[in-house]
mmCIF file of C-alpha atoms in Angstrom:
data_model
loop_
_atom_site.group_PDB
_atom_site.id
_atom_site.type_symbol
_atom_site.label_atom_id
_atom_site.label_comp_id
_atom_site.label_asym_id
_atom_site.label_seq_id
_atom_site.Cartn_x
_atom_site.Cartn_y
_atom_site.Cartn_z
ATOM 1 C CA UNK A 4 19.365 -22.293 -48.097
ATOM 2 C CA UNK A 5 21.536 -19.255 -47.412
ATOM 3 C CA UNK A 6 24.774 -20.782 -46.162
ATOM 4 C CA UNK A 7 23.302 -23.769 -44.292
ATOM 5 C CA UNK A 8 24.590 -27.169 -45.364
ATOM 6 C CA UNK A 9 22.349 -30.223 -45.009
ATOM 7 C CA UNK A 10 23.438 -33.835 -44.418
ATOM 8 C CA UNK A 11 21.240 -36.872 -44.695
ATOM 9 C CA UNK A 12 22.300 -39.812 -42.565
ATOM 10 C CA UNK A 13 21.346 -43.295 -43.626
ATOM 11 C CA UNK A 14 20.306 -45.662 -40.845
ATOM 12 C CA UNK A 15 23.291 -47.127 -39.037
ATOM 13 C CA UNK A 16 25.683 -44.460 -40.334
ATOM 14 C CA UNK A 17 27.272 -41.936 -37.974
ATOM 15 C CA UNK A 18 27.246 -38.299 -39.041
ATOM 16 C CA UNK A 19 30.381 -36.216 -38.738
ATOM 17 C CA UNK A 20 29.637 -33.207 -36.583
ATOM 18 C CA UNK A 21 30.952 -29.951 -38.003
ATOM 19 C CA UNK A 22 31.653 -31.369 -41.463
ATOM 20 C CA UNK A 23 29.506 -31.987 -44.484
ATOM 21 C CA UNK A 24 29.443 -35.337 -46.206
ATOM 22 C CA UNK A 25 29.831 -35.248 -49.952
ATOM 23 C CA UNK A 26 27.821 -37.828 -51.818
ATOM 24 C CA UNK A 27 27.276 -37.782 -55.526
ATOM 25 C CA UNK A 28 28.625 -34.242 -55.761
ATOM 26 C CA UNK A 29 25.899 -32.890 -53.431
ATOM 27 C CA UNK A 30 26.377 -31.589 -49.927
ATOM 28 C CA UNK A 31 24.090 -33.120 -47.359
ATOM 29 C CA UNK A 32 23.456 -32.607 -43.657
ATOM 30 C CA UNK A 33 23.129 -29.795 -41.236
ATOM 31 C CA UNK A 34 26.297 -28.502 -39.701
ATOM 32 C CA UNK A 35 26.188 -28.387 -35.923
ATOM 33 C CA UNK A 36 26.966 -24.671 -35.727
ATOM 34 C CA UNK A 37 24.218 -23.817 -38.228
ATOM 35 C CA UNK A 38 21.707 -25.915 -36.273
ATOM 36 C CA UNK A 39 22.676 -24.133 -33.071
ATOM 37 C CA UNK A 40 22.239 -20.750 -34.753
ATOM 38 C CA UNK A 41 18.765 -21.671 -36.008
ATOM 39 C CA UNK A 42 17.801 -22.932 -32.539
ATOM 40 C CA UNK A 43 19.104 -19.741 -30.911
ATOM 41 C CA UNK A 44 17.112 -17.527 -33.284
ATOM 42 C CA UNK A 45 13.972 -19.571 -32.563
ATOM 43 C CA UNK A 46 14.497 -19.345 -28.803
ATOM 44 C CA UNK A 47 15.054 -15.590 -28.995
ATOM 45 C CA UNK A 48 11.801 -15.179 -30.931
ATOM 46 C CA UNK A 49 9.871 -17.147 -28.293
ATOM 47 C CA UNK A 50 11.384 -15.160 -25.424
ATOM 48 C CA UNK A 51 10.677 -11.839 -27.126
ATOM 49 C CA UNK A 52 7.034 -12.787 -27.640
ATOM 50 C CA UNK A 53 6.632 -13.865 -24.003
ATOM 51 C CA UNK A 54 6.195 -10.287 -22.741
ATOM 52 C CA UNK A 55 7.519 -8.614 -19.614
ATOM 53 C CA UNK A 56 8.167 -10.761 -16.575
ATOM 54 C CA UNK A 57 7.429 -9.598 -13.077
ATOM 55 C CA UNK A 58 9.301 -10.493 -9.966
ATOM 56 C CA UNK A 59 8.800 -9.274 -6.437
ATOM 57 C CA UNK A 60 11.004 -6.384 -5.395
ATOM 58 C CA UNK A 61 13.160 -6.779 -2.289
ATOM 59 C CA UNK A 62 15.545 -4.803 -0.112
ATOM 60 C CA UNK A 63 17.464 -6.239 2.796
ATOM 61 C CA UNK A 64 20.232 -4.492 4.689
ATOM 62 C CA UNK A 65 21.244 -2.096 7.430
ATOM 63 C CA UNK A 66 19.787 1.398 7.650
ATOM 64 C CA UNK A 67 21.603 4.084 9.621
ATOM 65 C CA UNK A 68 19.493 6.689 11.453
ATOM 66 C CA UNK A 69 17.703 8.929 8.926
ATOM 67 C CA UNK A 70 18.219 6.600 5.935
ATOM 68 C CA UNK A 71 15.380 5.408 3.699
ATOM 69 C CA UNK A 72 15.114 2.674 1.052
ATOM 70 C CA UNK A 73 12.251 2.075 -1.363
ATOM 71 C CA UNK A 74 11.270 -0.587 -3.883
ATOM 72 C CA UNK A 75 8.819 -0.081 -6.757
ATOM 73 C CA UNK A 76 6.744 -2.344 -8.997
ATOM 74 C CA UNK A 77 3.729 -2.160 -11.296
ATOM 75 C CA UNK A 78 0.441 -3.687 -10.080
ATOM 76 C CA UNK A 79 -2.634 -4.319 -12.200
ATOM 77 C CA UNK A 80 -5.088 -5.586 -9.579
ATOM 78 C CA UNK A 81 -3.410 -6.294 -6.209
ATOM 79 C CA UNK A 82 -0.331 -5.437 -4.185
ATOM 80 C CA UNK A 83 1.201 -6.626 -0.911
ATOM 81 C CA UNK A 84 4.140 -5.198 1.004
ATOM 82 C CA UNK A 85 5.861 -6.787 4.011
ATOM 83 C CA UNK A 86 8.579 -5.411 6.244
ATOM 84 C CA UNK A 87 10.645 -6.346 9.281
ATOM 85 C CA UNK A 88 13.168 -4.403 11.347
ATOM 86 C CA UNK A 89 15.466 -5.153 14.263
ATOM 87 C CA UNK A 90 16.396 -3.044 17.283
ATOM 88 C CA UNK A 91 14.248 0.070 17.716
ATOM 89 C CA UNK A 92 12.302 -0.816 14.553
ATOM 90 C CA UNK A 93 11.583 1.277 11.457
ATOM 91 C CA UNK A 94 8.791 3.289 9.804
ATOM 92 C CA UNK A 95 7.102 1.696 6.768
ATOM 93 C CA UNK A 96 4.692 3.003 4.121
ATOM 94 C CA UNK A 97 3.114 2.040 0.786
ATOM 95 C CA UNK A 98 2.661 4.700 -1.890
ATOM 96 C CA UNK A 99 0.571 4.874 -5.065
ATOM 97 C CA UNK A 100 1.371 7.629 -7.570
ATOM 98 C CA UNK A 101 3.699 9.274 -5.043
ATOM 99 C CA UNK A 102 1.130 9.512 -2.230
ATOM 100 C CA UNK A 103 0.954 7.245 0.821
ATOM 101 C CA UNK A 104 -2.123 5.036 0.576
ATOM 102 C CA UNK A 105 -4.316 5.833 3.611
ATOM 103 C CA UNK A 106 -4.028 3.201 6.331
ATOM 104 C CA UNK A 107 -0.799 1.663 5.016
ATOM 105 C CA UNK A 108 1.796 3.675 6.952
ATOM 106 C CA UNK A 109 3.083 2.192 10.180
ATOM 107 C CA UNK A 110 2.146 4.187 13.308
ATOM 108 C CA UNK A 111 5.796 4.785 14.165
ATOM 109 C CA UNK A 112 8.818 2.547 14.605
ATOM 110 C CA UNK A 113 7.680 -1.062 14.343
ATOM 111 C CA UNK A 114 9.365 -4.470 14.177
ATOM 112 C CA UNK A 115 6.902 -5.963 11.636
ATOM 113 C CA UNK A 116 4.525 -4.426 9.083
ATOM 114 C CA UNK A 117 2.289 -5.439 6.182
ATOM 115 C CA UNK A 118 -0.064 -3.714 3.731
ATOM 116 C CA UNK A 119 -2.377 -5.690 1.455
ATOM 117 C CA UNK A 120 -4.530 -3.997 -1.210
ATOM 118 C CA UNK A 121 -6.795 -6.106 -3.429
ATOM 119 C CA UNK A 122 -9.451 -5.412 -6.021
ATOM 120 C CA UNK A 123 -11.702 -8.180 -4.642
ATOM 121 C CA UNK A 124 -11.677 -6.500 -1.215
ATOM 122 C CA UNK A 125 -12.313 -3.043 -2.666
ATOM 123 C CA UNK A 126 -9.053 -1.721 -1.196
ATOM 124 C CA UNK A 127 -6.970 -1.505 -4.399
ATOM 125 C CA UNK A 128 -6.750 2.151 -5.575
ATOM 126 C CA UNK A 129 -5.978 1.292 -9.201
ATOM 127 C CA UNK A 130 -3.431 -0.027 -11.660
ATOM 128 C CA UNK A 131 -0.059 1.698 -11.647
ATOM 129 C CA UNK A 132 3.304 1.806 -9.921
ATOM 130 C CA UNK A 133 3.426 1.143 -6.175
ATOM 131 C CA UNK A 134 6.354 2.056 -3.956
ATOM 132 C CA UNK A 135 7.077 0.520 -0.549
ATOM 133 C CA UNK A 136 9.495 2.427 1.688
ATOM 134 C CA UNK A 137 11.253 1.817 4.967
ATOM 135 C CA UNK A 138 12.835 4.626 6.997
ATOM 136 C CA UNK A 139 15.024 4.419 10.086
ATOM 137 C CA UNK A 140 13.676 7.216 12.291
ATOM 138 C CA UNK A 141 15.457 5.758 15.323
ATOM 139 C CA UNK A 142 18.764 6.681 16.914
ATOM 140 C CA UNK A 143 20.618 3.434 16.146
ATOM 141 C CA UNK A 144 21.266 1.239 13.115
ATOM 142 C CA UNK A 145 18.548 -1.277 12.237
ATOM 143 C CA UNK A 146 18.557 -4.286 9.945
ATOM 144 C CA UNK A 147 15.530 -4.299 7.652
ATOM 145 C CA UNK A 148 13.779 -6.492 5.091
ATOM 146 C CA UNK A 149 11.260 -4.983 2.689
ATOM 147 C CA UNK A 150 9.375 -6.933 0.007
ATOM 148 C CA UNK A 151 6.813 -5.763 -2.550
ATOM 149 C CA UNK A 152 4.669 -8.298 -4.442
ATOM 150 C CA UNK A 153 2.024 -7.637 -7.062
ATOM 151 C CA UNK A 154 -0.708 -9.431 -8.984
ATOM 152 C CA UNK A 155 0.114 -13.154 -9.452
ATOM 153 C CA UNK A 156 2.933 -13.042 -6.884
ATOM 154 C CA UNK A 157 0.580 -12.244 -3.987
#
């Protein structure tokens, strides 16, 4: 078995970890390091087969006047974006394929904003990458939070 040593332990006997027991000229038992290597290879195979994971995208921080931050994520059937801003507020928008989705841009500087597009409501434009942006169009710094969730996260 290509470099792996096996050990058989009789009931009541204690195996020696990291060593092989010689009995009758044969090596028996599985060395601890070899067992760990086999387990690691198996775990890597399972994780590779699991596919891509999705997690909501988030930005939180201070924006100076004129600054913009965006987060992007793929959506297959629904997307939701939420934003908050302090002080004078901020301008928010949700884009699909580089174009602002009609009705999702805030009317100006706002303290809270949300956009929710779903297939079941007939408001979801299609599968692809969505980008949520926040811009400080005010004259003072503002603290913002921007979150983008898609599909099963919504």
